[in-house]
């Protein structure tokens, strides 16, 4: 496994010349650290993604479906990466709108990815290991599969890559790492994306919720610099709706302040309301 890991590390270390940013995607920059801000999605801005097509990896998962719904709400053409297009349709993707195109591909099989990315200007990666019985799951899915997608995105000239990771990725001593080092491998994938030369945004959500319990309120999204949230009592923790994570991911495609940043997100009912642009602009780091 170590040899395989080293080979994958070398395969993405070569940095290509960055393509000029298309008009529908964010700019670049690494601004300085500022205080934590919070956000609740404001009214939808004019659609500036109309000339783009976004590939969503992990499309049949809960977060992937939420991302597709958020893109569809903005009339953005979507290409859902699925291993089995028939299974993808039965998983509810076919009902997410006419602009959703399902394409066969597997992050484990690099050769399947460049054709799937043909014509796409952005990628939102929502993949993640699910089977706790598979000791190689986090390495294969969260690291190697992500590296394959990064390499394919570079090859096809993708302009923006949004990666959904997790809070606690900076913390080696974290109970989630008992699941075969899942946060360790997520962090390694983050680092490879940062070194890839692609314009990126890494979104680290807290505990993911698909829907609210009776009487529960969603709260407003709180965004912070990497390393802010984690395991109590050392660090503050929290949860967030998948739909809120999806809104953050989609906003990252167009907000200039989101370029080349790692952000952590949870939701709190008492958090102040900020626009998504303010949110990204307020989370700055070195």
Coordinates of C-alpha atoms in Angstrom, one line a residue:
X1 CA 0.0 0.0 0.0
X2 CA 2.9 2.3 0.7
X3 CA 4.3 1.9 -2.8
X4 CA 0.8 2.6 -4.2
X5 CA 0.5 5.7 -2.1
X6 CA 3.9 7.0 -3.2
X7 CA 3.1 6.5 -6.8
X8 CA -0.2 8.4 -6.5
X9 CA 1.6 11.2 -4.7
X10 CA 4.1 11.6 -7.5
X11 CA 1.3 11.5 -10.1
X12 CA -0.3 14.7 -9.0
X13 CA 2.8 16.7 -7.9
X14 CA 3.6 18.1 -11.3
X15 CA 1.9 21.5 -11.5
X16 CA 0.7 22.5 -15.0
X17 CA 0.3 26.1 -16.1
X18 CA -3.1 27.4 -14.8
X19 CA -5.6 28.0 -17.4
X20 CA -7.2 31.5 -17.6
X21 CA -10.3 31.5 -15.4
X22 CA -13.5 31.4 -17.3
X23 CA -16.0 34.2 -16.6
X24 CA -18.2 31.9 -14.5
X25 CA -15.6 30.9 -12.0
X26 CA -13.8 32.5 -9.0
X27 CA -10.5 34.2 -8.9
X28 CA -7.4 33.3 -6.8
X29 CA -5.7 34.5 -3.7
X30 CA -4.7 33.5 -0.1
X31 CA -5.9 36.4 2.1
X32 CA -5.0 36.8 5.7
X33 CA -6.9 35.3 8.7
X34 CA -9.9 37.2 9.9
X35 CA -12.6 36.6 12.6
X36 CA -15.2 33.8 12.1
X37 CA -18.4 34.9 10.4
X38 CA -21.8 33.2 9.9
X39 CA -24.2 33.1 7.0
X40 CA -27.7 32.2 6.0
X41 CA -28.2 32.0 2.3
X42 CA -29.4 35.3 0.9
X43 CA -31.6 35.8 -2.1
X44 CA -30.2 34.0 -5.2
X45 CA -27.8 36.2 -7.3
X46 CA -28.1 36.4 -11.1
X47 CA -27.1 33.1 -12.7
X48 CA -23.4 33.5 -13.7
X49 CA -22.9 29.8 -14.2
X50 CA -25.0 29.5 -17.3
X51 CA -22.0 28.7 -19.5
X52 CA -20.6 26.1 -17.2
X53 CA -21.2 22.4 -16.7
X54 CA -20.4 20.9 -13.3
X55 CA -19.4 17.3 -12.7
X56 CA -20.6 16.0 -9.3
X57 CA -18.7 13.0 -7.9
X58 CA -20.4 11.0 -5.2
X59 CA -23.6 12.0 -6.9
X60 CA -25.7 9.2 -5.4
X61 CA -24.8 10.0 -1.8
X62 CA -26.8 12.4 0.4
X63 CA -24.5 15.4 0.0
X64 CA -24.0 14.7 -3.7
X65 CA -27.8 14.8 -4.3
X66 CA -28.1 18.0 -2.3
X67 CA -25.4 19.6 -4.5
X68 CA -27.2 18.5 -7.7
X69 CA -30.4 20.0 -6.3
X70 CA -28.6 23.3 -5.5
X71 CA -27.1 23.5 -9.0
X72 CA -30.4 22.6 -10.6
X73 CA -32.1 25.5 -8.7
X74 CA -29.6 27.9 -10.4
X75 CA -30.2 26.3 -13.8
X76 CA -26.6 25.0 -13.9
X77 CA -26.1 22.0 -16.2
X78 CA -25.0 19.1 -14.1
X79 CA -23.2 15.9 -15.0
X80 CA -23.5 13.2 -12.3
X81 CA -20.7 10.7 -12.1
X82 CA -22.1 7.3 -11.3
X83 CA -20.7 3.8 -11.5
X84 CA -24.0 2.4 -12.9
X85 CA -26.3 4.7 -14.7
X86 CA -29.3 2.4 -14.1
X87 CA -28.6 2.4 -10.4
X88 CA -28.1 6.2 -10.5
X89 CA -31.5 6.7 -11.9
X90 CA -33.1 4.4 -9.3
X91 CA -31.3 6.4 -6.6
X92 CA -33.4 9.4 -7.4
X93 CA -31.0 11.3 -9.7
X94 CA -33.3 11.1 -12.7
X95 CA -35.9 13.1 -10.9
X96 CA -33.6 16.1 -10.1
X97 CA -34.2 17.9 -13.4
X98 CA -33.7 17.7 -17.1
X99 CA -30.3 19.5 -16.8
X100 CA -28.9 16.5 -14.9
X101 CA -26.9 14.2 -17.1
X102 CA -25.7 10.9 -15.7
X103 CA -22.3 9.6 -17.0
X104 CA -20.7 6.3 -16.2
X105 CA -17.4 6.6 -14.3
X106 CA -15.5 5.3 -11.3
X107 CA -13.0 7.3 -9.3
X108 CA -11.1 4.0 -8.8
X109 CA -10.6 3.7 -12.6
X110 CA -8.7 6.7 -13.9
X111 CA -9.3 5.9 -17.5
X112 CA -13.1 6.4 -17.0
X113 CA -12.7 10.0 -15.7
X114 CA -11.3 12.1 -18.5
X115 CA -14.2 11.2 -20.8
X116 CA -16.7 11.9 -18.0
X117 CA -15.1 15.4 -17.6
X118 CA -15.3 16.3 -21.2
X119 CA -16.9 19.8 -21.5
X120 CA -17.0 20.3 -17.7
X121 CA -15.6 23.5 -16.3
X122 CA -15.9 22.6 -12.6
X123 CA -15.9 19.6 -10.3
X124 CA -17.6 19.2 -6.9
X125 CA -16.3 16.1 -5.2
X126 CA -18.6 14.6 -2.5
X127 CA -17.2 11.1 -2.4
X128 CA -16.4 9.4 0.9
X129 CA -15.8 5.9 2.3
X130 CA -19.0 4.3 3.7
X131 CA -18.3 0.7 4.6
X132 CA -16.7 0.5 8.1
X133 CA -15.8 -3.2 7.4
X134 CA -13.4 -2.2 4.6
X135 CA -10.0 -1.2 6.1
X136 CA -8.8 0.2 2.7
X137 CA -12.0 2.2 2.2
X138 CA -10.7 5.6 3.4
X139 CA -7.4 5.2 1.5
X140 CA -9.1 4.0 -1.7
X141 CA -12.0 6.4 -1.7
X142 CA -11.0 9.5 0.2
X143 CA -7.4 9.6 -0.9
X144 CA -6.7 7.6 -4.1
X145 CA -10.1 8.1 -5.7
X146 CA -9.8 11.9 -5.1
X147 CA -6.3 11.9 -6.5
X148 CA -7.6 10.2 -9.7
X149 CA -10.3 12.9 -10.0
X150 CA -7.8 15.7 -9.4
X151 CA -5.4 14.3 -12.1
X152 CA -8.2 13.9 -14.6
X153 CA -9.5 17.4 -13.9
X154 CA -6.0 18.8 -14.6
X155 CA -5.8 16.8 -17.8
X156 CA -9.1 18.2 -19.0
X157 CA -8.4 21.8 -18.0
X158 CA -11.1 22.1 -15.3
X159 CA -11.2 25.6 -13.9
X160 CA -12.5 25.0 -10.4
X161 CA -12.4 22.0 -8.0
X162 CA -14.5 22.0 -4.8
X163 CA -13.8 19.2 -2.4
X164 CA -16.1 18.2 0.5
X165 CA -13.9 17.0 3.4
X166 CA -14.6 17.1 7.2
X167 CA -13.9 19.1 10.3
X168 CA -11.2 17.5 12.3
X169 CA -9.0 16.8 9.3
X170 CA -6.1 18.5 11.0
X171 CA -6.4 16.4 14.1
X172 CA -4.6 13.1 14.0
X173 CA -6.0 12.2 17.5
X174 CA -9.7 12.1 16.5
X175 CA -12.1 9.3 17.2
X176 CA -13.1 9.2 13.5
X177 CA -9.6 8.1 12.7
X178 CA -10.6 4.8 14.3
X179 CA -12.5 4.3 11.1
X180 CA -9.3 3.2 9.3
X181 CA -7.7 6.7 9.4
X182 CA -10.5 8.4 7.4
X183 CA -9.6 11.9 8.5
X184 CA -5.9 11.2 7.9
X185 CA -6.6 10.3 4.3
X186 CA -9.0 13.2 3.8
X187 CA -6.2 15.5 4.9
X188 CA -3.8 13.9 2.5
X189 CA -6.2 14.4 -0.4
X190 CA -6.7 18.1 0.6
X191 CA -2.9 18.6 0.5
X192 CA -2.7 17.0 -3.0
X193 CA -5.4 19.3 -4.3
X194 CA -3.7 22.3 -2.8
X195 CA -0.5 21.3 -4.6
X196 CA -2.2 20.4 -7.9
X197 CA -2.3 23.9 -9.5
X198 CA -6.1 23.8 -9.8
X199 CA -8.1 26.6 -8.4
X200 CA -9.9 25.0 -5.4
X201 CA -12.1 25.4 -2.4
X202 CA -12.1 22.8 0.3
X203 CA -15.3 22.7 2.4
X204 CA -15.1 20.9 5.8
X205 CA -18.6 20.4 7.2
X206 CA -19.4 19.3 10.7
X207 CA -21.8 16.4 11.4
X208 CA -24.0 16.0 8.4
X209 CA -27.8 15.9 8.7
X210 CA -30.2 15.1 5.8
X211 CA -33.3 16.6 7.5
X212 CA -34.4 18.3 10.7
X213 CA -36.1 16.6 13.5
X214 CA -39.6 17.8 14.4
X215 CA -39.4 21.2 16.1
X216 CA -35.7 21.6 15.2
X217 CA -34.5 24.7 13.3
X218 CA -31.7 24.7 10.8
X219 CA -29.8 27.7 12.1
X220 CA -27.4 29.8 10.2
X221 CA -24.2 28.6 8.7
X222 CA -21.1 29.5 10.6
X223 CA -17.8 29.4 8.6
X224 CA -14.3 29.4 10.1
X225 CA -10.7 29.0 9.2
X226 CA -9.3 25.4 9.1
X227 CA -8.6 23.9 12.5
X228 CA -11.3 25.9 14.3
X229 CA -13.8 23.0 14.9
X230 CA -13.1 19.5 16.1
X231 CA -13.5 17.3 19.1
X232 CA -14.9 18.8 22.3
X233 CA -13.8 20.0 24.8
X234 CA -10.6 20.9 23.0
X235 CA -12.4 22.4 20.1
X236 CA -16.0 23.4 19.3
X237 CA -18.0 21.0 17.2
X238 CA -21.4 21.2 15.5
X239 CA -23.7 19.8 12.8
X240 CA -25.1 21.1 9.5
X241 CA -27.7 20.2 6.9
X242 CA -26.4 18.7 3.7
X243 CA -28.5 21.3 1.8
X244 CA -26.5 24.0 3.6
X245 CA -23.2 22.4 2.7
X246 CA -24.4 22.2 -0.9
X247 CA -25.2 25.9 -0.9
X248 CA -21.7 26.6 0.3
X249 CA -20.2 24.4 -2.4
X250 CA -22.1 26.0 -5.2
X251 CA -21.3 29.5 -3.9
X252 CA -17.6 28.6 -4.0
X253 CA -17.8 28.3 -7.7
X254 CA -18.5 32.0 -8.2
X255 CA -17.4 33.9 -5.0
X256 CA -13.9 35.4 -5.7
X257 CA -13.1 35.2 -2.0
X258 CA -13.6 31.4 -2.0
X259 CA -10.6 30.7 -4.3
X260 CA -7.9 28.6 -2.9
X261 CA -9.3 28.4 0.6
X262 CA -10.1 25.7 3.2
X263 CA -13.2 26.5 5.2
X264 CA -15.0 24.8 8.0
X265 CA -18.8 25.0 8.3
X266 CA -21.4 24.2 11.0
X267 CA -24.8 25.7 11.7
X268 CA -26.0 27.6 14.8
X269 CA -29.4 29.0 15.5
X270 CA -28.0 32.1 17.2
X271 CA -25.4 32.9 14.6
X272 CA -25.7 36.3 12.8
X273 CA -26.9 36.3 9.1
X274 CA -24.2 37.1 6.5
X275 CA -24.2 36.7 2.8
X276 CA -22.1 33.9 1.3
X277 CA -19.8 36.5 -0.2
X278 CA -19.2 38.1 3.3
X279 CA -18.7 34.6 4.7
X280 CA -15.9 33.6 2.4
X281 CA -14.3 37.1 2.5
X282 CA -14.3 36.9 6.3
X283 CA -12.4 33.6 6.6
X284 CA -8.9 34.3 5.7
X285 CA -5.8 32.4 6.5
X286 CA -2.1 32.0 5.6

